[in-house]
Short mmCIF file of C-alpha atoms and ligand atoms in Angstrom, two decimals:
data_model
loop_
_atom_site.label_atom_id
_atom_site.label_comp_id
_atom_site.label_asym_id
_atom_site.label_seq_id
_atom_site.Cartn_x
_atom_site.Cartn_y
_atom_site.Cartn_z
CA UNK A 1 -29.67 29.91 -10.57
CA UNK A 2 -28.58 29.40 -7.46
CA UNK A 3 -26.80 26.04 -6.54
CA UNK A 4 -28.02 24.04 -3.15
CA UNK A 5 -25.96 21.30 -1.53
CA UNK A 6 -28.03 18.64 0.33
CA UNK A 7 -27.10 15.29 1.85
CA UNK A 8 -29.31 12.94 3.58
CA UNK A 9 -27.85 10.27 6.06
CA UNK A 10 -27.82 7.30 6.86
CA UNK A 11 -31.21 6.76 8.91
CA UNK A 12 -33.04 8.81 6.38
CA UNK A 13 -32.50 6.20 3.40
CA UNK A 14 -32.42 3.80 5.73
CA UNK A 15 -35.55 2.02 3.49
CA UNK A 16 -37.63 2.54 0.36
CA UNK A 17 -40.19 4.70 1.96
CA UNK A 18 -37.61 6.88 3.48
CA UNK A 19 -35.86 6.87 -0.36
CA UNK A 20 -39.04 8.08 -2.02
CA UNK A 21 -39.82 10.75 0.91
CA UNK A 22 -36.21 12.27 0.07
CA UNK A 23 -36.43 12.10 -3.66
CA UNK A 24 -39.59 13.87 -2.62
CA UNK A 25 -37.81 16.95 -1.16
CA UNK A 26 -35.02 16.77 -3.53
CA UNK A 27 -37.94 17.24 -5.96
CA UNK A 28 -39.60 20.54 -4.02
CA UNK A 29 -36.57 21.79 -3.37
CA UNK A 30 -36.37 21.99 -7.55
CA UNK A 31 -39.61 22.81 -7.90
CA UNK A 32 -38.28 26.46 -6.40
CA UNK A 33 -35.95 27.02 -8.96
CA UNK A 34 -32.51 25.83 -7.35
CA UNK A 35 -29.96 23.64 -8.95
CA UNK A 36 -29.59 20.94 -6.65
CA UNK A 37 -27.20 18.46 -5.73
CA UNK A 38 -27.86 15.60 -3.58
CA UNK A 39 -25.06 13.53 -1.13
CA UNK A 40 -26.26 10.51 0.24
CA UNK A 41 -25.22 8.29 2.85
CA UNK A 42 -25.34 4.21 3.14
CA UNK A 43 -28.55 2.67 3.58
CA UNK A 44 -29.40 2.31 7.48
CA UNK A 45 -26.55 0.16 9.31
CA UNK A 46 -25.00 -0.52 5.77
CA UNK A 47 -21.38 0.75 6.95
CA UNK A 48 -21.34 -1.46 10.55
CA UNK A 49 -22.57 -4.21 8.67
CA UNK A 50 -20.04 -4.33 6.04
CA UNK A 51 -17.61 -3.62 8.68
CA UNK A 52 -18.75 -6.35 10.31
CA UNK A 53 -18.83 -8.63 7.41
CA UNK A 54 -14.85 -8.18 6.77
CA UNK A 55 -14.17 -8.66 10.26
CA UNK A 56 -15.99 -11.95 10.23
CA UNK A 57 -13.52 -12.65 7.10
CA UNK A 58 -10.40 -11.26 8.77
CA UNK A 59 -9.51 -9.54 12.38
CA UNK A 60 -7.24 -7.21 10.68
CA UNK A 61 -8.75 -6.07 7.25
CA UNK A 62 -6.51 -4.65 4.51
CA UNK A 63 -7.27 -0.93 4.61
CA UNK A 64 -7.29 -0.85 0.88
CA UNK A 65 -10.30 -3.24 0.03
CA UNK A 66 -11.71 -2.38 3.26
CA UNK A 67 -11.96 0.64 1.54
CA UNK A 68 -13.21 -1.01 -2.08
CA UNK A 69 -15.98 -2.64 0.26
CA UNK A 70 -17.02 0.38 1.88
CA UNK A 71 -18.22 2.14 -1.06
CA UNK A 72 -20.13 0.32 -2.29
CA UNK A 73 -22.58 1.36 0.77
CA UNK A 74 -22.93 4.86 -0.72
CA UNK A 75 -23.12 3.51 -4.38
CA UNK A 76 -26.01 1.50 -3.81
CA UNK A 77 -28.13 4.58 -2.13
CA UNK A 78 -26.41 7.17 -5.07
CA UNK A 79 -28.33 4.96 -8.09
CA UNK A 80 -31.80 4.41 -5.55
CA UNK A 81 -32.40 8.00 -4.91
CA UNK A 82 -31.01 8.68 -8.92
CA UNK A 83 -34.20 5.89 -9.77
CA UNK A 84 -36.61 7.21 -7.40
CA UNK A 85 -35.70 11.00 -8.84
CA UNK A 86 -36.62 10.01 -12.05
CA UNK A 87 -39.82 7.91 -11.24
CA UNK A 88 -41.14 11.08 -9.81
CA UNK A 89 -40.66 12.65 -12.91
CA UNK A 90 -37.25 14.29 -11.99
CA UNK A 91 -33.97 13.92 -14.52
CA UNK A 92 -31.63 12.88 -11.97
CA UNK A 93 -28.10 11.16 -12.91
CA UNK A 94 -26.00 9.41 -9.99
CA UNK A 95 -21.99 9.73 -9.20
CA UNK A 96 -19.13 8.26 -7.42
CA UNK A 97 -17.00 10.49 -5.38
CA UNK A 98 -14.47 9.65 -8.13
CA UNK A 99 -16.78 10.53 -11.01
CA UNK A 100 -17.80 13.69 -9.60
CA UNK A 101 -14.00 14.83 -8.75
CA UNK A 102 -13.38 14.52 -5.07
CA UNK A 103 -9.23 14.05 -4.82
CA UNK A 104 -8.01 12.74 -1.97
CA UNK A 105 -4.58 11.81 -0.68
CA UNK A 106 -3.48 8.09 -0.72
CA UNK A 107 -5.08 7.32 3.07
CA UNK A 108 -7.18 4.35 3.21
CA UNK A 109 -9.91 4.34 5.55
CA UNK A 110 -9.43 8.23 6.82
CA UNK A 111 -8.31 9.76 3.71
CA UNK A 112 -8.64 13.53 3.42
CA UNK A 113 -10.04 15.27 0.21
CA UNK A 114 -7.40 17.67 -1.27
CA UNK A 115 -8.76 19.02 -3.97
CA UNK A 116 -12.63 18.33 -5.98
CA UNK A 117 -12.61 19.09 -9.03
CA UNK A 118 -16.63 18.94 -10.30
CA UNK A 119 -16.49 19.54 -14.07
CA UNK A 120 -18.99 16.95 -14.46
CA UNK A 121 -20.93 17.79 -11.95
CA UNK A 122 -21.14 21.56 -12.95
CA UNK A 123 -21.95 19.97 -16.79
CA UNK A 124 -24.39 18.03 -15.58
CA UNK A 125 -26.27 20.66 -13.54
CA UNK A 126 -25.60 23.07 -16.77
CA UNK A 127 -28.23 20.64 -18.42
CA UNK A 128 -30.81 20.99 -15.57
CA UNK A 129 -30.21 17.75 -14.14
CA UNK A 130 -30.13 17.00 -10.42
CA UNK A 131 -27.28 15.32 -9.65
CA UNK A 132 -26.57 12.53 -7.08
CA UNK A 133 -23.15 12.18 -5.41
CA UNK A 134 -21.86 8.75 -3.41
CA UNK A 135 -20.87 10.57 0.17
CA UNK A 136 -17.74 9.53 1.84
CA UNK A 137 -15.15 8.45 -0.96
CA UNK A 138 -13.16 9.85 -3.44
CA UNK A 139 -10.10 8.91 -5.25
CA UNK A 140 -6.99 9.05 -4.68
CA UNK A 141 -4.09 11.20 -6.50
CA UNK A 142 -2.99 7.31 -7.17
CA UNK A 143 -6.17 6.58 -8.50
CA UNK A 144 -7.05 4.29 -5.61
CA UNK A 145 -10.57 4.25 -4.37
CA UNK A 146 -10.45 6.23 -0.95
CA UNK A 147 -13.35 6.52 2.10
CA UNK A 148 -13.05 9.71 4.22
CA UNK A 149 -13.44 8.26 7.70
CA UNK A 150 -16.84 7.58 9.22
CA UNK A 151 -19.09 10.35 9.11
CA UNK A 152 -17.44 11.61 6.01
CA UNK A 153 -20.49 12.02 3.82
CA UNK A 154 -21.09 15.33 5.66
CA UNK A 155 -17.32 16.35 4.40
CA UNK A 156 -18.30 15.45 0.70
CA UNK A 157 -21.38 17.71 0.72
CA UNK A 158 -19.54 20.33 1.82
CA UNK A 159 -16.76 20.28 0.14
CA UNK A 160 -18.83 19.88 -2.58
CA UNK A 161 -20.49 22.94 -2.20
CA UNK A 162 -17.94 24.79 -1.41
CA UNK A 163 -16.30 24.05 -4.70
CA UNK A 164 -19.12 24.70 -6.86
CA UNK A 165 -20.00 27.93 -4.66
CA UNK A 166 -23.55 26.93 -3.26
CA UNK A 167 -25.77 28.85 -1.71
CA UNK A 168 -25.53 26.86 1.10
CA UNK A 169 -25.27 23.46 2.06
CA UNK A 170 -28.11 21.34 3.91
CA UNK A 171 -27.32 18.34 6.24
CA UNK A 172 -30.31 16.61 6.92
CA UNK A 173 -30.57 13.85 9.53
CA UNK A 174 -32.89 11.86 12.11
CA UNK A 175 -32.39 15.01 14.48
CA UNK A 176 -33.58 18.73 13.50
CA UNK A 177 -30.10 20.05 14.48
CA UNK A 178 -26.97 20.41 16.71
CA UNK A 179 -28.24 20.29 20.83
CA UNK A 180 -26.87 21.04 23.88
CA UNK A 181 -25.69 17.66 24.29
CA UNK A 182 -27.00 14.24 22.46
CA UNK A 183 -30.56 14.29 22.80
CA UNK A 184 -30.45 10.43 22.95
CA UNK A 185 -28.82 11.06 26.02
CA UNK A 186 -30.16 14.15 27.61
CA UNK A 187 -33.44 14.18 27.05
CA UNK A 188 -33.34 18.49 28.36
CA UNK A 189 -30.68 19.14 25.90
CA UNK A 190 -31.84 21.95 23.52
CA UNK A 191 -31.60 22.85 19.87
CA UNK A 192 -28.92 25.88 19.40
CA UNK A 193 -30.04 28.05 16.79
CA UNK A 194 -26.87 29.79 15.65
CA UNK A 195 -23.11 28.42 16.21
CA UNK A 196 -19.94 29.52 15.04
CA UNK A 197 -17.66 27.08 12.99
CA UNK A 198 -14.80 26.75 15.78
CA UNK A 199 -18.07 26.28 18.49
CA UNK A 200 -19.57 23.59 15.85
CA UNK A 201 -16.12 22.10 14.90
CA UNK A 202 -14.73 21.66 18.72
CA UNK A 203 -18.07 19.77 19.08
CA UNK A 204 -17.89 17.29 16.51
CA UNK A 205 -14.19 16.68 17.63
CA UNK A 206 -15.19 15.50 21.50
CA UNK A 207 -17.96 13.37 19.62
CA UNK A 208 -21.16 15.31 18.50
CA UNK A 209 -21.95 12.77 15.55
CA UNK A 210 -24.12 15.03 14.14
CA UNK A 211 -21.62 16.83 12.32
CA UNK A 212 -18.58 15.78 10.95
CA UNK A 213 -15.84 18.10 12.17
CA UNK A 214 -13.64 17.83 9.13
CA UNK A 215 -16.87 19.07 7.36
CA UNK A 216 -16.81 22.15 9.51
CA UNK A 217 -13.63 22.86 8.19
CA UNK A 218 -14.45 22.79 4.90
CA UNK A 219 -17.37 25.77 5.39
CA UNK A 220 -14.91 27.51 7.74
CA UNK A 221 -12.62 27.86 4.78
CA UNK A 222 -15.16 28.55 2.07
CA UNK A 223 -17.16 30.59 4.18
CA UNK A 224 -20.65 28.34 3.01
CA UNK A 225 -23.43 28.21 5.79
CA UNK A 226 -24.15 24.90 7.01
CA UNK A 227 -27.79 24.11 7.36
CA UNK A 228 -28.49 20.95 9.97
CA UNK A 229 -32.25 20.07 9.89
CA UNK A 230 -34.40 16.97 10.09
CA UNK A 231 -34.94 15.17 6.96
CA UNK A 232 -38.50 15.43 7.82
CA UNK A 233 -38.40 19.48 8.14
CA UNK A 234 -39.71 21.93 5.59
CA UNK A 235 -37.32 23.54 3.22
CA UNK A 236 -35.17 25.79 4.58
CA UNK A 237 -37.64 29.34 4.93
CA UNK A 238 -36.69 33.21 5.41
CA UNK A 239 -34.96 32.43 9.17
CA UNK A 240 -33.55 28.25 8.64
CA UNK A 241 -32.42 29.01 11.86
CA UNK A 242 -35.86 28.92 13.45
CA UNK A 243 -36.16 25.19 13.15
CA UNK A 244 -32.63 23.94 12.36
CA UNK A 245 -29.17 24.79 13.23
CA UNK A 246 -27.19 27.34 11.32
CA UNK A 247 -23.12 27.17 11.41
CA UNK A 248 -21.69 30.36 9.98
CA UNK A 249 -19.55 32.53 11.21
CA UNK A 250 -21.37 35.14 13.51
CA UNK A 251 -21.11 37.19 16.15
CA UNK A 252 -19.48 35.82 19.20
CA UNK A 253 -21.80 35.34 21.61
CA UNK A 254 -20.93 36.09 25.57
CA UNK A 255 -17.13 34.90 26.29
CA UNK A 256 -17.26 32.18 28.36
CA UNK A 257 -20.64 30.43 27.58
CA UNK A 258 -20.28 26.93 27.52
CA UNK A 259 -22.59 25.84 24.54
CA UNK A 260 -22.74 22.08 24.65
CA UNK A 261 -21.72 18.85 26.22
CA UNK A 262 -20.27 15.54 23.89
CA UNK A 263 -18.43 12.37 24.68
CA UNK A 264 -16.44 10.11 23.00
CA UNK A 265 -16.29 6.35 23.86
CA UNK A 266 -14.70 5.04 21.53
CA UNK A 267 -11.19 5.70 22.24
CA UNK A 268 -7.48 4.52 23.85
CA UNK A 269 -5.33 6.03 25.83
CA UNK A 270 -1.83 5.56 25.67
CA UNK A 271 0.85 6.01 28.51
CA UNK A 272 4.76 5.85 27.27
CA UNK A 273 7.39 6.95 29.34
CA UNK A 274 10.00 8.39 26.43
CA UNK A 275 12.85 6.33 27.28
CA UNK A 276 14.80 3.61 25.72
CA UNK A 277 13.31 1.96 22.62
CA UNK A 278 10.27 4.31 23.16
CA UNK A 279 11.93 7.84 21.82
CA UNK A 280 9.70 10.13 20.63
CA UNK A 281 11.41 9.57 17.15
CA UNK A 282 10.62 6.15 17.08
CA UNK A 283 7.49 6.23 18.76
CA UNK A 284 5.35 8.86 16.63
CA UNK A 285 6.23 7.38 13.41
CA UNK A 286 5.46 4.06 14.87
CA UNK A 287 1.72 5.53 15.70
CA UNK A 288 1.95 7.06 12.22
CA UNK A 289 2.94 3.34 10.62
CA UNK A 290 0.29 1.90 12.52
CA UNK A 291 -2.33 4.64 11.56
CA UNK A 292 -3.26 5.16 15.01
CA UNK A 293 -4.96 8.79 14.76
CA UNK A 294 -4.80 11.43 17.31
CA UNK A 295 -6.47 13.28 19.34
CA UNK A 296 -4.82 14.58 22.43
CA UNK A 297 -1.37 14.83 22.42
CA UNK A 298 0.99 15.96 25.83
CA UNK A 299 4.33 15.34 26.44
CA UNK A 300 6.05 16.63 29.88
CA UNK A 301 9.14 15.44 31.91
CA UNK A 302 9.53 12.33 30.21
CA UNK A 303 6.34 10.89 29.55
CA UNK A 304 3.60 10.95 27.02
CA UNK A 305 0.14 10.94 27.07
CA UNK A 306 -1.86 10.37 24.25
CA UNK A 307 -5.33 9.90 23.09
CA UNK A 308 -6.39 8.05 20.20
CA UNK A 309 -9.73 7.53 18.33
CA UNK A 310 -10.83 4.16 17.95
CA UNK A 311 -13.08 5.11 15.04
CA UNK A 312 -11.36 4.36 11.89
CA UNK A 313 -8.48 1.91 13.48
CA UNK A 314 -9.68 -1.04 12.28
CA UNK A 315 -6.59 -2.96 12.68
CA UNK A 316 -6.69 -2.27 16.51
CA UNK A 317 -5.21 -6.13 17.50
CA UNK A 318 -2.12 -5.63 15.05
CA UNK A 319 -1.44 -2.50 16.21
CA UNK A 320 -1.45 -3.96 19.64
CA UNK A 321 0.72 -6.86 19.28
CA UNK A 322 3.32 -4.57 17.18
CA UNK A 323 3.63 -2.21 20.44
CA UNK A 324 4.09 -5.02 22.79
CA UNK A 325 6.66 -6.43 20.60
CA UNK A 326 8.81 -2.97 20.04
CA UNK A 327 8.45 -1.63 23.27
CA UNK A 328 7.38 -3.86 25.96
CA UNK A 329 5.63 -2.55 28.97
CA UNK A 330 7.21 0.97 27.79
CA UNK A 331 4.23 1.63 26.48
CA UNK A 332 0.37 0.67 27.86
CA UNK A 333 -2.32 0.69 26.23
CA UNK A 334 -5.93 1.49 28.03
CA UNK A 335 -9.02 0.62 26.40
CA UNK A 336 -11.74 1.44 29.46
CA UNK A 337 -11.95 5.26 29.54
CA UNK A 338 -14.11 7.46 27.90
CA UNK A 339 -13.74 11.23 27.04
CA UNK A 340 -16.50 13.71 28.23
CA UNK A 341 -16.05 17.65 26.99
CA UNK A 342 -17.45 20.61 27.44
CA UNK A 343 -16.98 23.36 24.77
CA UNK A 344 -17.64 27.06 24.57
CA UNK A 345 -15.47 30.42 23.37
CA UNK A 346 -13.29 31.50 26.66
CA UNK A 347 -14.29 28.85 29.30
CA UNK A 348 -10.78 28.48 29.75
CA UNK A 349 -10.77 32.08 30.77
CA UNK A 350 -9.86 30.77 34.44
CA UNK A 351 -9.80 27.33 36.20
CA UNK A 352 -13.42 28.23 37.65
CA UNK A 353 -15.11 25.75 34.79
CA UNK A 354 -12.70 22.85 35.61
CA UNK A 355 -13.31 22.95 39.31
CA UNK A 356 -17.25 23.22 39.15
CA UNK A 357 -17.05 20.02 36.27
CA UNK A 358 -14.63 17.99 38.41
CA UNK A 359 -16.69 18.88 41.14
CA UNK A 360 -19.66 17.97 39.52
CA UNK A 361 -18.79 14.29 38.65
CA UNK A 362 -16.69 13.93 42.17
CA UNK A 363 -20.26 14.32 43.65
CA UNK A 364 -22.08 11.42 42.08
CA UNK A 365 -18.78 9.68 42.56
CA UNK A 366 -17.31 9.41 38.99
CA UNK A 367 -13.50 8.85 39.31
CA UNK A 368 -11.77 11.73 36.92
CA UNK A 369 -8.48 10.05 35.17
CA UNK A 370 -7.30 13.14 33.56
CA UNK A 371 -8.13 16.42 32.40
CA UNK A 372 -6.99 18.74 28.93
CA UNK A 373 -8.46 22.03 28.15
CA UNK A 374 -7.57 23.86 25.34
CA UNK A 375 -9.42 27.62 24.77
CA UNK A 376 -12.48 25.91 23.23
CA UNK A 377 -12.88 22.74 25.56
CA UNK A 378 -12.49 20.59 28.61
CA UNK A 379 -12.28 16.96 28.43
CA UNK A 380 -12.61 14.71 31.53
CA UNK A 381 -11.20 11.29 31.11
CA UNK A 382 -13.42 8.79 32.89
CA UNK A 383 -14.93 5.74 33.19
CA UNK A 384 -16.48 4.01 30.40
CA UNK A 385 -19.37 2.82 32.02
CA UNK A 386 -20.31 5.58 33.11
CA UNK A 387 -20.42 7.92 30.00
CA UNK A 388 -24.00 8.90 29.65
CA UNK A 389 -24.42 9.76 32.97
CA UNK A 390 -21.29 12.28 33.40
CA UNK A 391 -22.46 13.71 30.14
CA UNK A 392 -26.25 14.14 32.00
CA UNK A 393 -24.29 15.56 34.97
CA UNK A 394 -21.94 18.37 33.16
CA UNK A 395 -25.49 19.22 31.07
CA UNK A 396 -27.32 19.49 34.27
CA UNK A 397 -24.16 21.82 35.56
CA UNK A 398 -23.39 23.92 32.84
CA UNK A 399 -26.33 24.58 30.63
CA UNK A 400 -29.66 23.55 32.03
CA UNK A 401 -31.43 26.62 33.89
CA UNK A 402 -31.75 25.83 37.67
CA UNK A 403 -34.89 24.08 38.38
CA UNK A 404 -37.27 23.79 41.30
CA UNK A 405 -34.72 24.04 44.44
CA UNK A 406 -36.18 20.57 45.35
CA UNK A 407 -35.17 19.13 42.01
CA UNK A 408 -31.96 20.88 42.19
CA UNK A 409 -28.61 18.44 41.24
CA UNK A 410 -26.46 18.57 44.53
CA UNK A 411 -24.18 21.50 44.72
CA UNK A 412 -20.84 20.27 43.18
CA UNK A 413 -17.87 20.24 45.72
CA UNK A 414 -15.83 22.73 44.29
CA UNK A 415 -11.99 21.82 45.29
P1 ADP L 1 -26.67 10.69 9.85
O1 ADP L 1 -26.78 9.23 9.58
O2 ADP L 1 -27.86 11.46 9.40
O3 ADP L 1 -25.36 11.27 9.39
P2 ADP L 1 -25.63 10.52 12.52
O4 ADP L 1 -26.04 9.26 13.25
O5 ADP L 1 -24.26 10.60 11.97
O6 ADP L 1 -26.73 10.83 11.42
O7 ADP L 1 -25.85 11.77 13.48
C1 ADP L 1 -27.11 12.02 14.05
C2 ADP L 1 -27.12 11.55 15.50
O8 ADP L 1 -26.15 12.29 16.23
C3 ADP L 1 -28.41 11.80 16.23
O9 ADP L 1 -29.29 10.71 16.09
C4 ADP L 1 -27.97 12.01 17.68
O10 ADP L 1 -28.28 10.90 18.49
C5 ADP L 1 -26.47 12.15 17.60
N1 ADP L 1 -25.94 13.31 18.31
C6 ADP L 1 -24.83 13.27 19.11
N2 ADP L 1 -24.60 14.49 19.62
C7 ADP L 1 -25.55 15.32 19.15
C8 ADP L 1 -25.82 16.70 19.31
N3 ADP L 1 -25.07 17.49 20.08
N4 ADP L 1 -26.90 17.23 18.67
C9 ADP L 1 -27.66 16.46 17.88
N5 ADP L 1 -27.46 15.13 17.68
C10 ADP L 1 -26.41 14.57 18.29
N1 LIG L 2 -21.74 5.63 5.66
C1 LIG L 2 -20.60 6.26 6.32
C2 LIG L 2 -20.65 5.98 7.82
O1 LIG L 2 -21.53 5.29 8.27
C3 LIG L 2 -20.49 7.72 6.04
C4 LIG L 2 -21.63 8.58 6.57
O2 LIG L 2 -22.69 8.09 6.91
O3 LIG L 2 -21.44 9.80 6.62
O4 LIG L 2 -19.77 6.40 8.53
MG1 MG L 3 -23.36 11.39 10.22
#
């Protein structure tokens, strides 16, 4: 029988109703013979809210029980879905990362899985049970309780399936795929039908939520098809891809087509000039020390430039204070900027794409504070503030058809 990986997030357990409706697909999708295993995410807001609760108790929580709080989330979805399963009639059994062999290393808070090992998931599957997995932990080699970083439910399910060999692996969420940019945002952004891992991966990285890019990895590797649909969809029929996304690898499609727009707000950039008390040597294992994650790194005649991810730094004040006191004004800190990225195969291919996006956001007046491009992508550094509405500009620019010449976006001043 063939083995099917699916894992519902956050919104779509957010109550009872929305429980039953998934144990009702999880109940379909057995009803057509498949062997299927089920990831689920934290009820709703669960994750902010316990977030917020140890943050009430202490401005810098201990990544450890930060971590022993933060999975409980999943736990208490895992053994609701597992009850609702078996109401319907289903034989369902529920869990943890730990139980169901998902080895991590010994990070707290962003830990990455190194290994899953799912004898007892593959045993319990072996005695046609459907079997329920906690999303985003694991344990670590040290036998510490470990979360995976926000998001990181997707990254169990897949590295789930790819360890047990699954057919393929279903993320199912509020939205019936991957767009052209956040349709929150954009209301003309448009599902894409077929992406590539590295298209799908460089996405999640500038801040598509709707995959988690360490979860890309993790199909790249194994070579498993990823499957993003809406909860409320229909199984997945002869063509999933004509009312979901499908990630695989494929062929590549023209060189040079930009595919999709995502922003990050959440982040900090950091200016050092490499000098003094800030050497490199001291200053990258300081970043290390202080878990400060990264995402752009550059390094040229004696200064660095760095960006960080605000998402799983949850100690952000310490951090701060520990700079200020090891290297002064050496290093600054900037908390008001937000990254906005275009990504496609070969956009790179000559500095055309850079000019017509700076061009773009110089002509509604949005101030640029740097630029990085690597093959896949190009990230503006901007204003905050003004996030949603770059990312609606560089849509308008690079993917939406023209329009009406009278509803035409003003012609970018190319430089
Ligand atoms: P889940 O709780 O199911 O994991 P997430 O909130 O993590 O869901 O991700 C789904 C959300 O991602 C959507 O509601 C959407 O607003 C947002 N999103 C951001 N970028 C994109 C994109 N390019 N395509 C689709 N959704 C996106
Ligand atoms: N509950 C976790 C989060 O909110 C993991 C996930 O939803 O994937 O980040
Ligand atoms: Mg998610």
């Amino acid at each position: 029988m063939s083995i099917v990986v699916q894992k519902y997030g956050g919104s779509s357990v957010a109550d009872v109703k929305k429980l039953r409706q998934v144990a009702e697909r999880v109940m379909r999708t057995r009803a057509l013979g498949h062997d299927v295993v089920v990831v689920v995410s934290a009820m709703g807001d669960t994750t902010d809210e316990l977030l917020s609760l140890a943050k009430q108790v202490s401005a810098n929580p201990d990544r450890r029980e930060l971590d022993m709080l933060l999975t409980t989330g999943e736990r208490i979805s895992m053994a609701l879905l597992s009850i609702a399963i078996r109401d319907l009639g289903g034989d369902a059994i529920s869990f943890t990362g730990s139980q169901s062999g998902i080895i991590t290393n010994d990070r707290h808070v962003d830990a990455r899985i190194i290994e899953v090992r799912p004898v007892r998931v593959q045993d319990e599957l072996a005695r046609g049970k459907i079997v329920v997995i906690a999303g985003y932990q694991g344990v670590s080699y040290r036998r510490e309780v470990t979360t995976l970083g926000r998001g990181g439910s997707d990254t169990t399910a897949v590295a789930m399936a790819a360890a047990l060999g699954a057919e393929y692996c279903e993320i199912c969420s509020d939205v019936d795929g991957v767009y052209t940019a956040d349709p929150r945002v954009v209301p003309d952004a448009r599902r894409i039908d077929d992406l590539s891992y590295e298209e799908t991966q460089e996405l999640a990285e500038a801040g598509a939520k709707v995959l988690n890019a360490q979860a890309v990895e993790f199909a790249k590797e194994a070579g498993i098809a990823i499957y993003a649909r809406a909860t409320a969809a229909p199984l997945p029929g002869a063509d999933p891809s004509s009312d979901g996304t499908v990630v695989r690898k494929h062929a590549a499609r023209v060189p040079g087509t930009v595919v999709g727009v995502a922003s990050e707000r959440d982040v900090l950039m950091f200016h050092a000039e490499i000098d003094g008390a800030a050497q490199l040597d001291a200053l990258l294992p300081f970043l290390d020390e202080h878990h400060v994650t990264g995402k752009q790194l550059h390094i040229s005649d004696g200064r660095m430039a760095f960006v960080a991810s605000r998402e799983n730094l949850h100690e952000e004040g310490r951090m701060r204070e520990a700079f200020r006191g090891r290297f002064g004004e050496q290093v600054r800190i900037v908390d008001t900027l937000a990254a906005v990225s275009i990504v496609g195969a070969g956009i790179n291919a000559s500095f055309q794409n850079v000019r017509r996006g700076s061009g773009a956001l110089a002509a509604v007046g949005i101030a640029v504070d740097g630029i990085a491009t690597s093959s896949f992508r190009i990230t503006w550094m901007i204003d905050g503030g003004r996030v949603e509405e770059a990312v609606r500009v560089l849509h308008r620019t690079f993917i939406e058809p023209p329009a009406v010449p009278s509803l035409q976006s003003p012609s970018p001043q190319v430089p």
